[in-house]
Short mmCIF file of C-alpha atoms and ligand atoms in Angstrom, two decimals:
data_model
loop_
_atom_site.label_atom_id
_atom_site.label_comp_id
_atom_site.label_asym_id
_atom_site.label_seq_id
_atom_site.Cartn_x
_atom_site.Cartn_y
_atom_site.Cartn_z
CA MET J 475 18.25 12.30 57.45
CA PRO J 476 18.58 9.65 54.70
CA LEU J 477 15.91 9.51 52.01
CA ARG J 478 15.73 5.72 52.27
CA ASP J 479 14.11 6.06 55.71
CA ILE J 480 11.04 7.59 54.10
CA PRO J 481 8.25 4.97 54.05
CA SER J 482 7.39 3.44 50.68
CA VAL J 483 4.08 3.78 48.84
CA GLU J 484 3.42 0.11 49.60
CA GLN J 485 3.99 0.59 53.32
CA LEU J 486 1.61 3.52 53.49
CA LEU J 487 -0.98 1.71 51.37
CA GLN J 488 -1.02 -1.03 54.00
CA GLN J 489 -1.38 1.49 56.81
CA ALA J 490 -4.16 3.36 55.02
CA GLY J 491 -6.37 0.32 54.42
CA PRO J 492 -9.71 1.88 55.40
CA LEU J 493 -9.09 4.85 53.10
CA ALA J 494 -8.97 2.50 50.10
CA ALA J 495 -12.54 1.41 50.84
CA GLU J 496 -13.68 5.01 50.99
CA TYR J 497 -11.80 6.52 48.07
CA GLY J 498 -10.69 3.59 45.92
CA ARG J 499 -7.16 2.29 45.55
CA PRO J 500 -6.01 4.29 42.50
CA LEU J 501 -6.93 7.65 44.06
CA LEU J 502 -5.42 6.64 47.41
CA THR J 503 -2.19 5.61 45.68
CA ARG J 504 -2.02 8.97 43.93
CA ALA J 505 -2.56 10.82 47.21
CA ILE J 506 0.21 8.79 48.88
CA ARG J 507 2.62 9.37 45.96
CA GLU J 508 2.07 13.13 46.05
CA THR J 509 2.37 13.28 49.83
CA LEU J 510 5.61 11.30 49.78
CA GLN J 511 6.96 13.60 47.10
CA ASP J 512 6.40 16.53 49.48
CA VAL J 513 8.13 14.63 52.29
CA ARG J 514 11.11 13.87 50.02
CA GLN J 515 11.47 17.50 49.03
CA ASP J 516 11.28 18.50 52.67
CA VAL J 517 13.97 16.03 53.66
CA GLN J 518 16.22 17.13 50.79
CA ALA J 519 15.85 20.69 52.03
CA GLY J 520 17.14 19.56 55.43
CA GLY J 521 13.86 18.74 57.15
CA SER J 522 13.10 15.61 59.10
CA ILE J 523 10.79 12.72 58.23
CA PRO J 524 7.38 13.36 59.88
CA PRO J 525 5.77 10.64 62.02
CA GLN J 526 3.71 8.19 59.96
CA GLN J 527 0.45 9.46 61.52
CA GLU J 528 1.18 12.93 60.25
CA THR J 529 1.92 11.68 56.74
CA LEU J 530 -1.32 9.71 56.76
CA GLN J 531 -3.18 12.80 57.88
CA GLN J 532 -1.80 14.67 54.88
CA VAL J 533 -2.95 11.86 52.60
CA ARG J 534 -6.39 12.10 54.17
CA SER J 535 -6.70 15.85 53.65
CA ARG J 536 -5.53 15.50 50.04
CA LEU J 537 -8.28 12.95 49.41
CA ALA J 538 -10.87 15.10 51.17
CA GLY J 539 -9.83 18.12 49.08
CA TRP J 540 -10.01 16.21 45.81
CA THR J 541 -13.44 14.76 46.49
CA GLN J 542 -15.03 17.78 48.14
CA ALA J 543 -18.33 18.70 46.45
CA THR J 544 -18.34 22.18 44.95
CA LEU J 545 -22.12 22.15 44.72
CA GLU J 546 -23.61 21.67 48.17
CA PRO J 547 -26.59 22.86 50.20
CA VAL J 548 -26.25 26.00 52.31
CA ILE J 549 -28.40 27.81 54.87
CA ASN J 550 -29.57 31.12 53.43
CA ALA J 551 -29.92 33.59 56.30
CA THR J 552 -29.65 36.65 54.04
CA GLY J 553 -33.39 37.23 53.70
CA VAL J 554 -33.01 37.37 49.90
CA ILE J 555 -35.72 34.94 48.81
CA LEU J 556 -34.69 34.30 45.19
CA HIS J 557 -30.94 34.44 45.72
CA THR J 558 -29.54 33.74 42.24
CA ASN J 559 -26.09 32.82 43.57
CA LEU J 560 -27.67 30.41 46.05
CA GLY J 561 -29.72 28.59 43.42
CA ARG J 562 -32.87 30.75 43.32
CA ALA J 563 -36.04 28.90 44.37
CA PRO J 564 -35.83 25.96 46.80
CA LEU J 565 -38.29 23.25 45.74
CA SER J 566 -41.39 21.93 47.47
CA ARG J 567 -41.32 18.46 48.98
CA ALA J 568 -43.57 17.13 46.23
CA ALA J 569 -41.28 18.60 43.56
CA THR J 570 -38.19 17.09 45.17
CA ARG J 571 -39.89 13.70 45.44
CA ALA J 572 -41.00 13.81 41.81
CA MET J 573 -37.48 14.69 40.73
CA GLN J 574 -35.99 11.86 42.74
CA ALA J 575 -38.54 9.33 41.48
CA VAL J 576 -37.91 9.90 37.77
CA SER J 577 -34.16 10.16 38.26
CA ALA J 578 -33.65 6.93 40.19
CA ASP J 579 -35.69 4.80 37.80
CA TYR J 580 -36.70 4.63 34.15
CA SER J 581 -39.60 6.88 33.27
CA THR J 582 -42.17 7.76 30.62
CA LEU J 583 -40.04 10.70 29.48
CA GLU J 584 -40.62 9.92 25.81
CA PHE J 585 -42.86 6.89 26.03
CA ASP J 586 -46.61 6.63 25.62
CA LEU J 587 -47.99 4.00 27.99
CA GLN J 588 -51.26 3.74 26.06
CA THR J 589 -49.76 2.90 22.68
CA GLY J 590 -46.45 1.49 23.85
CA LYS J 591 -44.80 3.72 21.28
CA ARG J 592 -42.49 6.67 21.38
CA GLY J 593 -44.01 9.71 23.06
CA SER J 594 -42.89 13.29 23.40
CA ARG J 595 -41.17 14.91 26.36
CA LEU J 596 -42.97 18.07 25.39
CA VAL J 597 -46.26 16.77 26.79
CA HIS J 598 -44.95 16.85 30.36
CA ALA J 599 -45.98 19.93 32.29
CA GLY J 600 -47.80 21.10 29.14
CA GLN J 601 -51.20 19.79 30.20
CA VAL J 602 -51.05 21.42 33.64
CA LEU J 603 -49.76 24.67 32.16
CA LYS J 604 -52.70 24.81 29.74
CA GLU J 605 -55.13 23.90 32.51
CA LEU J 606 -53.74 26.60 34.79
CA THR J 607 -53.45 29.45 32.33
CA GLY J 608 -55.85 28.68 29.50
CA ALA J 609 -52.99 29.08 27.01
CA GLY J 610 -53.44 27.50 23.58
CA ASP J 611 -50.27 25.46 23.94
CA ALA J 612 -47.22 25.19 26.18
CA MET J 613 -43.68 23.87 26.13
CA VAL J 614 -40.76 23.80 28.52
CA VAL J 615 -37.09 24.44 27.78
CA ASN J 616 -33.90 24.79 29.79
CA ASN J 617 -34.41 28.33 31.11
CA CYS J 618 -36.03 31.62 30.15
CA ALA J 619 -32.91 32.85 28.35
CA SER J 620 -33.07 29.86 26.04
CA ALA J 621 -36.83 30.31 25.66
CA VAL J 622 -36.26 33.86 24.36
CA LEU J 623 -33.48 32.71 22.04
CA LEU J 624 -35.53 29.81 20.68
CA VAL J 625 -38.71 31.84 20.17
CA LEU J 626 -36.86 34.61 18.34
CA ALA J 627 -34.89 32.14 16.22
CA ALA J 628 -38.05 30.24 15.28
CA LEU J 629 -40.35 33.20 14.63
CA ALA J 630 -38.19 36.24 13.93
CA LYS J 631 -35.10 35.10 12.04
CA ASN J 632 -34.29 37.64 9.31
CA LYS J 633 -37.29 39.64 10.44
CA LYS J 634 -37.48 42.90 12.30
CA VAL J 635 -38.49 42.98 15.95
CA ILE J 636 -39.86 46.21 17.35
CA ILE J 637 -38.96 46.80 20.99
CA PRO J 638 -39.07 49.89 23.24
CA ARG J 639 -35.69 51.40 24.20
CA SER J 640 -36.74 51.24 27.85
CA GLN J 641 -36.93 47.46 27.61
CA LEU J 642 -33.51 46.69 26.15
CA VAL J 643 -32.57 45.11 29.43
CA GLU J 644 -29.57 43.20 30.68
CA ILE J 645 -30.76 40.39 32.90
CA GLY J 646 -27.39 39.60 34.42
CA GLY J 647 -24.45 37.40 33.55
CA GLY J 648 -24.23 39.31 30.27
CA PHE J 649 -27.67 38.23 29.03
CA ARG J 650 -28.77 41.29 27.08
CA VAL J 651 -31.94 41.43 25.04
CA PRO J 652 -30.25 43.16 22.03
CA ASP J 653 -27.49 40.52 21.96
CA VAL J 654 -29.96 37.66 22.12
CA MET J 655 -31.86 39.18 19.22
CA LYS J 656 -28.65 39.35 17.20
CA GLN J 657 -27.86 35.71 18.03
CA SER J 658 -31.28 34.61 16.85
CA GLY J 659 -30.96 36.42 13.53
CA ALA J 660 -33.68 38.97 14.31
CA LYS J 661 -33.15 42.63 13.53
CA LEU J 662 -33.77 45.09 16.30
CA VAL J 663 -36.00 48.12 15.73
CA GLU J 664 -35.81 50.41 18.75
CA ILE J 665 -38.72 52.72 19.43
CA GLY J 666 -39.56 55.46 21.94
CA THR J 667 -37.04 57.05 24.28
CA THR J 668 -35.46 55.71 27.45
CA ASN J 669 -38.32 57.02 29.58
CA LYS J 670 -41.28 57.41 27.23
CA LEU J 671 -43.16 55.29 24.78
CA HIS J 672 -46.42 56.33 23.14
CA LEU J 673 -48.87 54.10 21.36
CA HIS J 674 -48.26 56.10 18.18
CA ASP J 675 -44.57 55.07 18.35
CA VAL J 676 -45.71 51.46 18.14
CA ASN J 677 -48.17 52.14 15.33
CA GLU J 678 -45.66 54.12 13.30
CA ALA J 679 -43.01 51.45 13.64
CA LEU J 680 -45.49 48.79 12.54
CA GLU J 681 -46.44 50.87 9.51
CA GLU J 682 -42.83 51.55 8.55
CA ASN J 683 -41.76 47.94 9.05
CA PRO J 684 -44.31 45.60 7.49
CA GLY J 685 -43.86 42.02 8.64
CA ALA J 686 -42.08 43.07 11.83
CA LEU J 687 -42.88 41.44 15.20
CA VAL J 688 -43.36 43.32 18.46
CA MET J 689 -41.62 42.33 21.66
CA ARG J 690 -42.00 43.29 25.27
CA ALA J 691 -39.29 42.50 27.80
CA HIS J 692 -40.24 42.95 31.42
CA ARG J 693 -37.97 45.28 33.42
CA SER J 694 -37.51 42.65 36.07
CA ASN J 695 -34.36 43.95 37.73
CA PHE J 696 -34.71 47.73 37.70
CA ARG J 697 -37.42 50.34 38.00
CA LEU J 698 -38.29 53.21 35.75
CA VAL J 699 -39.69 56.09 37.80
CA GLY J 700 -40.43 59.77 37.29
CA PHE J 701 -41.38 61.27 33.94
CA THR J 702 -42.30 58.01 32.27
CA GLU J 703 -45.04 56.60 30.10
CA GLU J 704 -45.81 53.38 28.31
CA PRO J 705 -48.97 52.05 26.66
CA GLY J 706 -50.62 49.06 28.34
CA LEU J 707 -49.93 45.57 27.05
CA ALA J 708 -53.47 45.09 25.71
CA GLU J 709 -53.24 48.30 23.62
CA THR J 710 -49.87 47.28 22.27
CA VAL J 711 -51.15 43.82 21.40
CA ALA J 712 -54.16 45.36 19.65
CA ALA J 713 -51.85 47.59 17.60
CA ALA J 714 -49.73 44.58 16.63
CA HIS J 715 -52.77 42.54 15.64
CA ARG J 716 -54.23 45.40 13.60
CA HIS J 717 -51.06 45.25 11.54
CA GLU J 718 -51.20 41.46 11.33
CA SER J 719 -48.16 41.24 13.53
CA ILE J 720 -47.63 39.20 16.69
CA LEU J 721 -46.48 40.18 20.15
CA LEU J 722 -43.85 38.23 22.07
CA ASP J 723 -43.80 38.85 25.80
CA ASP J 724 -40.66 38.09 27.82
CA LEU J 725 -42.21 38.15 31.27
CA GLY J 726 -39.10 37.11 33.18
CA SER J 727 -40.44 36.14 36.57
CA GLY J 728 -43.70 34.68 35.45
CA ALA J 729 -45.78 35.16 38.57
CA LEU J 730 -48.89 32.99 38.56
CA MET J 731 -50.28 34.72 41.66
CA ASP J 732 -50.83 38.34 42.57
CA VAL J 733 -48.14 39.65 44.89
CA GLU J 734 -50.02 42.77 46.02
CA LYS J 735 -51.74 40.97 48.85
CA TYR J 736 -48.32 40.58 50.48
CA GLY J 737 -47.75 44.33 50.34
CA LEU J 738 -45.53 44.16 47.25
CA SER J 739 -46.10 46.30 44.18
CA HIS J 740 -47.70 44.86 41.10
CA GLU J 741 -45.79 42.22 39.15
CA PRO J 742 -47.32 41.33 35.78
CA THR J 743 -48.78 37.83 35.89
CA VAL J 744 -48.85 35.16 33.22
CA GLN J 745 -52.65 35.23 33.23
CA GLU J 746 -52.70 38.99 32.62
CA SER J 747 -50.34 38.67 29.70
CA LEU J 748 -52.50 35.98 28.13
CA ALA J 749 -55.66 37.99 28.80
CA ALA J 750 -54.07 40.99 27.09
CA GLY J 751 -53.68 38.79 24.03
CA ALA J 752 -49.90 38.27 23.89
CA ASP J 753 -49.23 35.66 21.21
CA VAL J 754 -46.22 33.99 22.82
CA ILE J 755 -45.04 34.50 26.37
CA MET J 756 -41.85 33.31 28.04
CA PHE J 757 -40.88 33.11 31.70
CA SER J 758 -38.59 31.38 34.18
CA GLY J 759 -39.43 28.32 36.26
CA ASP J 760 -37.23 29.25 39.20
CA LYS J 761 -38.19 32.85 39.90
CA LEU J 762 -41.65 33.74 41.23
CA LEU J 763 -43.02 30.42 40.02
CA GLY J 764 -40.93 28.76 42.73
CA GLY J 765 -39.95 25.68 40.71
CA PRO J 766 -36.82 24.26 39.08
CA GLN J 767 -34.67 26.04 36.52
CA ALA J 768 -36.79 26.03 33.38
CA GLY J 769 -38.03 28.27 30.61
CA ILE J 770 -41.73 28.15 29.90
CA ILE J 771 -43.21 29.10 26.55
CA LEU J 772 -46.97 29.59 26.31
CA GLY J 773 -49.13 30.84 23.50
CA ARG J 774 -50.87 30.30 20.22
CA ALA J 775 -50.80 26.65 19.15
CA ASP J 776 -49.81 27.40 15.52
CA LEU J 777 -46.81 29.42 16.68
CA LEU J 778 -45.71 26.79 19.17
CA VAL J 779 -45.70 24.20 16.38
CA LYS J 780 -43.07 26.28 14.59
CA ILE J 781 -41.07 26.77 17.78
CA ARG J 782 -41.06 23.03 18.52
CA LYS J 783 -39.85 22.21 15.02
CA HIS J 784 -36.85 24.55 15.19
CA PRO J 785 -33.51 22.71 15.50
CA LEU J 786 -32.59 24.80 18.56
CA ALA J 787 -35.53 23.25 20.45
CA ARG J 788 -33.49 20.08 20.84
CA ALA J 789 -30.44 22.00 22.00
CA VAL J 790 -32.32 23.77 24.78
CA ARG J 791 -34.68 20.99 25.86
CA ALA J 792 -35.51 20.41 29.51
CA ASP J 793 -34.37 17.24 31.27
CA LYS J 794 -36.61 14.72 33.01
CA ALA J 795 -35.81 15.87 36.55
CA CYS J 796 -36.74 19.43 35.63
CA LEU J 797 -39.99 18.35 33.96
CA ALA J 798 -40.98 16.24 36.96
CA ALA J 799 -40.27 19.00 39.48
CA LEU J 800 -41.96 21.64 37.36
CA THR J 801 -45.13 19.59 36.96
CA ALA J 802 -45.27 18.95 40.71
CA THR J 803 -44.80 22.69 41.38
CA LEU J 804 -47.52 23.66 38.92
CA LEU J 805 -49.91 21.19 40.56
CA HIS J 806 -49.62 23.18 43.79
CA TYR J 807 -51.13 26.14 41.95
CA LEU J 808 -53.82 24.00 40.36
CA LYS J 809 -54.76 22.63 43.79
CA ASP J 810 -54.71 26.11 45.34
CA GLU J 811 -52.02 25.14 47.84
CA ALA J 812 -49.12 27.19 46.43
CA GLU J 813 -48.80 29.43 49.48
CA ARG J 814 -48.58 26.45 51.81
CA GLU J 815 -46.44 24.09 49.73
CA ILE J 816 -44.08 26.20 47.60
CA PRO J 817 -41.18 27.41 49.76
CA ILE J 818 -40.81 30.86 48.22
CA TRP J 819 -44.51 31.63 48.70
CA ARG J 820 -44.37 30.32 52.24
CA MET J 821 -41.43 32.67 52.85
CA ILE J 822 -43.15 35.63 51.21
CA SER J 823 -46.35 35.03 53.19
CA THR J 824 -44.82 34.30 56.62
CA PRO J 825 -46.55 36.55 59.17
CA LEU J 826 -44.30 39.17 60.78
CA GLU J 827 -45.00 37.96 64.34
CA GLN J 828 -43.83 34.47 63.38
CA LEU J 829 -40.54 35.87 62.06
CA LYS J 830 -40.12 37.87 65.25
CA ALA J 831 -40.73 34.82 67.43
CA ARG J 832 -38.08 32.83 65.56
CA ALA J 833 -35.49 35.61 65.69
CA GLU J 834 -36.21 35.84 69.44
CA ALA J 835 -35.72 32.11 69.84
CA TRP J 836 -32.31 32.37 68.12
CA GLN J 837 -31.45 35.22 70.47
CA ARG J 838 -32.41 33.16 73.52
CA GLU J 839 -30.46 30.12 72.35
CA THR J 840 -27.30 32.07 71.60
CA SER J 841 -27.64 34.86 74.21
CA LEU J 842 -26.11 37.12 71.56
CA GLY J 843 -27.17 40.41 69.98
CA GLU J 844 -30.74 41.59 69.81
CA VAL J 845 -33.81 41.23 67.65
CA ALA J 846 -34.24 44.17 65.28
CA ARG J 847 -36.53 45.28 62.50
CA SER J 848 -35.11 44.86 59.02
CA GLU J 849 -36.09 44.06 55.47
CA SER J 850 -36.15 40.92 53.35
CA THR J 851 -35.92 41.25 49.57
CA ILE J 852 -37.33 39.16 46.73
CA GLY J 853 -34.11 39.15 44.66
CA GLY J 854 -33.43 36.98 41.62
CA GLY J 855 -34.25 39.76 39.19
CA SER J 856 -37.79 39.96 40.48
CA LEU J 857 -39.57 42.94 42.02
CA PRO J 858 -36.56 45.29 42.13
CA GLY J 859 -36.42 47.57 45.14
CA GLU J 860 -39.32 45.79 46.79
CA THR J 861 -38.89 44.71 50.38
CA LEU J 862 -40.86 42.84 53.00
CA PRO J 863 -40.63 43.90 56.65
CA THR J 864 -38.92 41.30 58.81
CA PHE J 865 -37.17 40.77 62.16
CA VAL J 866 -33.53 39.71 62.27
CA LEU J 867 -31.11 38.60 64.91
CA SER J 868 -28.51 41.39 64.87
CA ILE J 869 -25.15 40.73 66.52
CA PRO J 870 -22.44 43.39 66.87
CA VAL J 871 -18.99 42.02 65.94
CA SER J 872 -15.55 43.57 65.62
CA SER J 873 -14.57 41.90 62.35
CA PRO J 874 -17.73 41.16 60.32
CA ASP J 875 -15.95 39.86 57.22
CA LYS J 876 -14.01 37.33 59.27
CA MET J 877 -17.24 36.19 60.89
CA LEU J 878 -18.97 35.82 57.52
CA ALA J 879 -16.03 33.70 56.33
CA LYS J 880 -16.27 31.53 59.45
CA LEU J 881 -19.98 31.01 58.85
CA ARG J 882 -19.24 30.01 55.27
CA SER J 883 -16.77 27.39 56.44
CA HIS J 884 -19.35 25.85 58.78
CA SER J 885 -20.86 22.53 57.78
CA PRO J 886 -23.40 23.17 56.33
CA PRO J 887 -22.24 26.63 55.26
CA VAL J 888 -24.31 29.55 56.55
CA ILE J 889 -24.67 32.64 54.36
CA ALA J 890 -25.55 35.78 56.30
CA ARG J 891 -25.21 39.51 55.70
CA THR J 892 -23.68 42.40 57.58
CA GLU J 893 -24.74 45.96 58.16
CA ASN J 894 -22.75 48.55 60.13
CA ASP J 895 -20.48 46.03 61.87
CA ARG J 896 -23.35 43.76 62.74
CA LEU J 897 -24.11 40.24 61.60
CA LEU J 898 -27.73 39.91 60.51
CA PHE J 899 -29.67 36.64 60.38
CA ASP J 900 -33.10 36.77 58.72
CA PRO J 901 -35.46 33.90 59.64
CA ARG J 902 -37.58 34.44 56.51
CA THR J 903 -35.26 32.39 54.27
CA VAL J 904 -34.25 29.85 56.92
CA THR J 905 -36.49 26.78 57.31
CA GLU J 906 -37.63 25.73 60.77
CA GLU J 907 -35.68 22.48 60.38
CA GLN J 908 -32.53 24.59 60.07
CA ASP J 909 -33.16 26.65 63.23
CA GLN J 910 -31.05 24.47 65.53
CA ILE J 911 -28.17 24.16 63.08
CA LEU J 912 -28.11 27.92 62.65
CA SER J 913 -28.00 28.60 66.40
CA ARG J 914 -25.13 26.15 66.73
CA ALA J 915 -23.26 27.78 63.85
CA ILE J 916 -23.63 31.17 65.55
CA LEU J 917 -22.41 29.79 68.87
CA ALA J 918 -19.40 28.25 67.12
CA LEU J 919 -18.29 31.77 66.18
CA GLN J 920 -17.39 32.24 69.86
CA ILE J 921 -18.35 35.88 69.88
CA GLN J 922 -17.52 37.64 73.15
CA ARG J 923 -20.61 38.92 74.93
C1 PLP X 444 -34.62 36.44 34.47
C2 PLP X 444 -35.05 36.87 33.13
C3 PLP X 444 -34.65 36.16 31.98
C4 PLP X 444 -33.73 34.98 32.08
O1 PLP X 444 -34.32 33.94 32.77
P1 PLP X 444 -33.47 32.63 33.17
O2 PLP X 444 -34.51 31.64 33.53
O3 PLP X 444 -32.60 33.04 34.27
O4 PLP X 444 -32.71 32.22 31.95
C5 PLP X 444 -35.08 36.61 30.77
N1 PLP X 444 -35.86 37.70 30.65
C6 PLP X 444 -36.27 38.40 31.73
C7 PLP X 444 -37.14 39.60 31.52
C8 PLP X 444 -35.88 38.00 33.01
O5 PLP X 444 -36.30 38.68 34.07
#
């Protein structure tokens, strides 16, 4: 077949009119050029010229591929509440609204309405944080990892930092407490053994290393069980203060509420850390706080002045959308409505019978599998090994991995888990608005009954 019978770019551009409105002319032209190149190669290799409709279809899929979002919402049916790979905590309605409002318009990010002069972004969320926790001062940065880096750089550069061996944790993604210390210019002084730390270890280290700081890093993603011992935070703080040292507490999750009432084991709270006298504490915004990605630093006002002045503070500052969403999230705690309004707390506190009823409704709608007891997890490097009883829809399938892939290619994608050749769908992490979509996604799998 002669190459000159292949349509020209101009011809196809005319045919593809509506696509130009959707994707813009330059991108459409590029897609047509590349598609025609393929056709030419095909023809040279002895193939025939495809019908115009087919060529246009190829142009269309090229454009769709190029403009496909890589960051998009998914339905989390895994039952892992703080799923780090799925973006950790979903936000409350108020937080989402606040984020949208300051993003779509100008805002008072660094503007004081009273004086009409330049303000500071550091005031946002700070007031509510102080109100909520009674901390001397507060500031917000990009995430907890940057909070730890900034605090160490500002307070412990060229100084020694005493930390128990059992707390030299790796958070994930290569974030290791010893490496962060090195980055900040602090010198690590390890004390105790992997399983045991005595108060006299702390005291001795403080005596041997005058001017050293003391740090605690919460073991947020693993548990230490068996023959173990560790002094309480208040005792450790007292030892540090007796030696005119300060204690930095990397709390990780930063729970503002007790989790025991939901049948989970104790997670240190921000209030406890402050009550124990920790001088500076750091925690995440998107773990058990249930807000946006953020790092929160609370503590003694004189120390926070130094932290704010450090050049790294600018490098790790929080953006306006984060500050707006965080403030809105914190207000839920202040107004005692966290359990009702913050999605992760609503998920954690959902009564078992409600979960069962929803799993049963999915079963009825799909006529597939059966409702079974299972477990939801907190995830996100919070409360390791802790589970909440739940009910799942459990569907036996012959090729579970293929089914999981099919669910992922659904629009919106559905993320589920498998166990012993069964697909499991946990209602705890699925919102009620997503119920219908999920049932339809399951039906689309066309599983044989
Ligand atoms: C999760 C965690 C961090 C890191 O928090 P990000 O907000 O993810 O940066 C730091 N320290 C501890 C103890 C953690 O659990």
